[in-house]
Each structure stands twice: as C-alpha cells, then as structure tokens.
Amino acid sequence: EIVMTQSPATLSVSPGERATLSCRASQSVSSYLAWYQQKPGQAPRLLIYGASTRATGIPARFSGSGSGTEFTLTISSLQSEDFAVYYCQQYNNWPKTFGQGTKVEIK
Amino acid sequence: EVQLVESGGDLVQPGGSLRLSCAASGFTFSSYWMHWVRQAPGKGPVWVSRINNDGSSTSYADSVKGRFTISRDNAKNTLYLQMNSLRAEDTAVYYCARDMIGFDPWGQGTLVTVSS
C-alpha cells in the first residue's frame, strides 16, 4: 500500500497570503494525484486531478504541481472560504490512499 | 445536478449488521464505477470498497474484506454497502463517491457508530 504523507499538519496563514501544502508518496505515483478540500461537516470536494488539472468550477488561485513522489498544492491568495482541511490522494495503485490532511487556519 | 445521497447509518452493537444505501441522480449511474469511503472522527478518508459499472467486479480494503459487501441496482440508481460483524473501529462517516479521475462527487455521508 502506498503511504501518502502531508506536511505541515497545520498551516496558519493570513487572508490574502499564499499557502503551500506538500504531499509525499512512499513510491512513485506518476501524476495520478488528486487534491480535495474539506470544510467542517461537509464531504471532501475534488480540487485538482492529474497533479495539476483543476476540477470543474475550481478557482484559478488553486494550482497543483509535482510528479513521482513529491507534490504541491498552492493557494495563491487565501480567501475566507479557503480555510479548510486539504487531502491528497494517489490513484495510481490499489488501494487508492489518502494523506492525513493539512489544516489551513486563519493566522 | 449530479447528486449522491447516503442513508442507513445508525448506532449498532459490536457484531451487528447494517446496510447503507446511496441514491444517485443527475447522471447515468450505470456508466460509472462507484466507491465507498469512510472517515473516522478527526482522521483522513480511507477507501473501503469499489464496484464496476455493471456490478460484475468488486474490491475491498483488507480491513473489511469478508465482512462488507458492495452491490448496486442500476435500475434503481442505488449503491449499497452491507456491513456485517461490525467492530468499534468501523465507526466513521461513510461516503459514497463516483469514480472519475479522482472521486467526484461525494455524498454528504452517513454516520455509523459501533458501540455497546
């Protein structure tokens, strides 16, 4: 099973600032990497797939990069609605595993 | 609008059984693989099971293999998860999700609590 490790566990950012979240895979997943956003009491929502392609309706301030084992999600200018938990997921191998999440909180 | 709505979550004693349902609408249900994913309080999501579009192929996480059964009724646009021999560690919110490139969308989830 591929283990996904996210860092940091918590990121404190001021509105308008840039946030950079990391995700590392225990073995290569090529570009088969997705990012999800989850707000309290809600289901996860797909943000990015293929490591860098935004899902339908996702604002351009969200961008993804990386391949192999190292991936990054960048939120260029944090809006109030972006404070949430973010998860990465690999879908290169079964089972499709998730990271433990990064909480983006207001500084 | 594409929508998934789960139901069937409840408080159940260890060793008990429960069947979850996921009603799909807004898309051609029979064309898509579907998944169940669970999330324990304060933890990340964990994939549980998947089924192909016509129900002929299934797979399970090791933690539920032999205890859980995924199925679907394409005529009713509904996905199911039969959960037997439930354990305390099965306590979680259970989500159904459509298989796209990634999981999209997810339902709102249904809470399963296993406790005496």
PDB file of C-alpha atoms in Angstrom, chain B residues 57-94:
ATOM      1  CA  SER B  57     -16.362  -6.776 -10.303  1.00  0.00           C
ATOM      2  CA  THR B  58     -15.727  -5.612  -6.754  1.00  0.00           C
ATOM      3  CA  SER B  59     -12.775  -4.993  -4.465  1.00  0.00           C
ATOM      4  CA  TYR B  60     -12.312  -4.257  -0.783  1.00  0.00           C
ATOM      5  CA  ALA B  61      -9.851  -2.837   1.691  1.00  0.00           C
ATOM      6  CA  ASP B  62      -8.170  -5.590   3.712  1.00  0.00           C
ATOM      7  CA  SER B  63      -9.749  -4.206   6.883  1.00  0.00           C
ATOM      8  CA  VAL B  64     -13.279  -5.016   5.677  1.00  0.00           C
ATOM      9  CA  LYS B  65     -12.720  -7.984   3.365  1.00  0.00           C
ATOM     10  CA  GLY B  66     -15.032 -10.864   4.247  1.00  0.00           C
ATOM     11  CA  ARG B  67     -17.288  -8.634   6.373  1.00  0.00           C
ATOM     12  CA  PHE B  68     -18.557  -5.967   3.945  1.00  0.00           C
ATOM     13  CA  THR B  69     -20.291  -6.463   0.583  1.00  0.00           C
ATOM     14  CA  ILE B  70     -20.751  -3.759  -2.028  1.00  0.00           C
ATOM     15  CA  SER B  71     -23.525  -4.036  -4.587  1.00  0.00           C
ATOM     16  CA  ARG B  72     -25.621  -1.878  -6.877  1.00  0.00           C
ATOM     17  CA  ASP B  73     -29.018  -1.779  -8.528  1.00  0.00           C
ATOM     18  CA  ASN B  74     -28.690   0.157 -11.767  1.00  0.00           C
ATOM     19  CA  ALA B  75     -32.454   0.081 -12.333  1.00  0.00           C
ATOM     20  CA  LYS B  76     -32.891   1.958  -9.043  1.00  0.00           C
ATOM     21  CA  ASN B  77     -29.746   4.123  -9.408  1.00  0.00           C
ATOM     22  CA  THR B  78     -28.658   2.940  -5.987  1.00  0.00           C
ATOM     23  CA  LEU B  79     -25.386   1.733  -4.453  1.00  0.00           C
ATOM     24  CA  TYR B  80     -25.296  -0.417  -1.331  1.00  0.00           C
ATOM     25  CA  LEU B  81     -22.863  -1.474   1.366  1.00  0.00           C
ATOM     26  CA  GLN B  82     -23.815  -4.443   3.522  1.00  0.00           C
ATOM     27  CA  MET B  83     -21.741  -4.392   6.691  1.00  0.00           C
ATOM     28  CA  ASN B  84     -21.601  -7.480   8.920  1.00  0.00           C
ATOM     29  CA  SER B  85     -19.620  -8.372  12.041  1.00  0.00           C
ATOM     30  CA  LEU B  86     -19.174  -4.699  12.823  1.00  0.00           C
ATOM     31  CA  ARG B  87     -16.356  -3.611  15.116  1.00  0.00           C
ATOM     32  CA  ALA B  88     -15.692  -0.459  17.118  1.00  0.00           C
ATOM     33  CA  GLU B  89     -13.020   0.510  14.599  1.00  0.00           C
ATOM     34  CA  ASP B  90     -15.663   0.627  11.856  1.00  0.00           C
ATOM     35  CA  THR B  91     -17.110   3.749  13.496  1.00  0.00           C
ATOM     36  CA  ALA B  92     -16.951   6.515  10.897  1.00  0.00           C
ATOM     37  CA  VAL B  93     -18.857   8.673   8.469  1.00  0.00           C
ATOM     38  CA  TYR B  94     -19.370   6.613   5.330  1.00  0.00           C
TER      39      TYR B  94
END
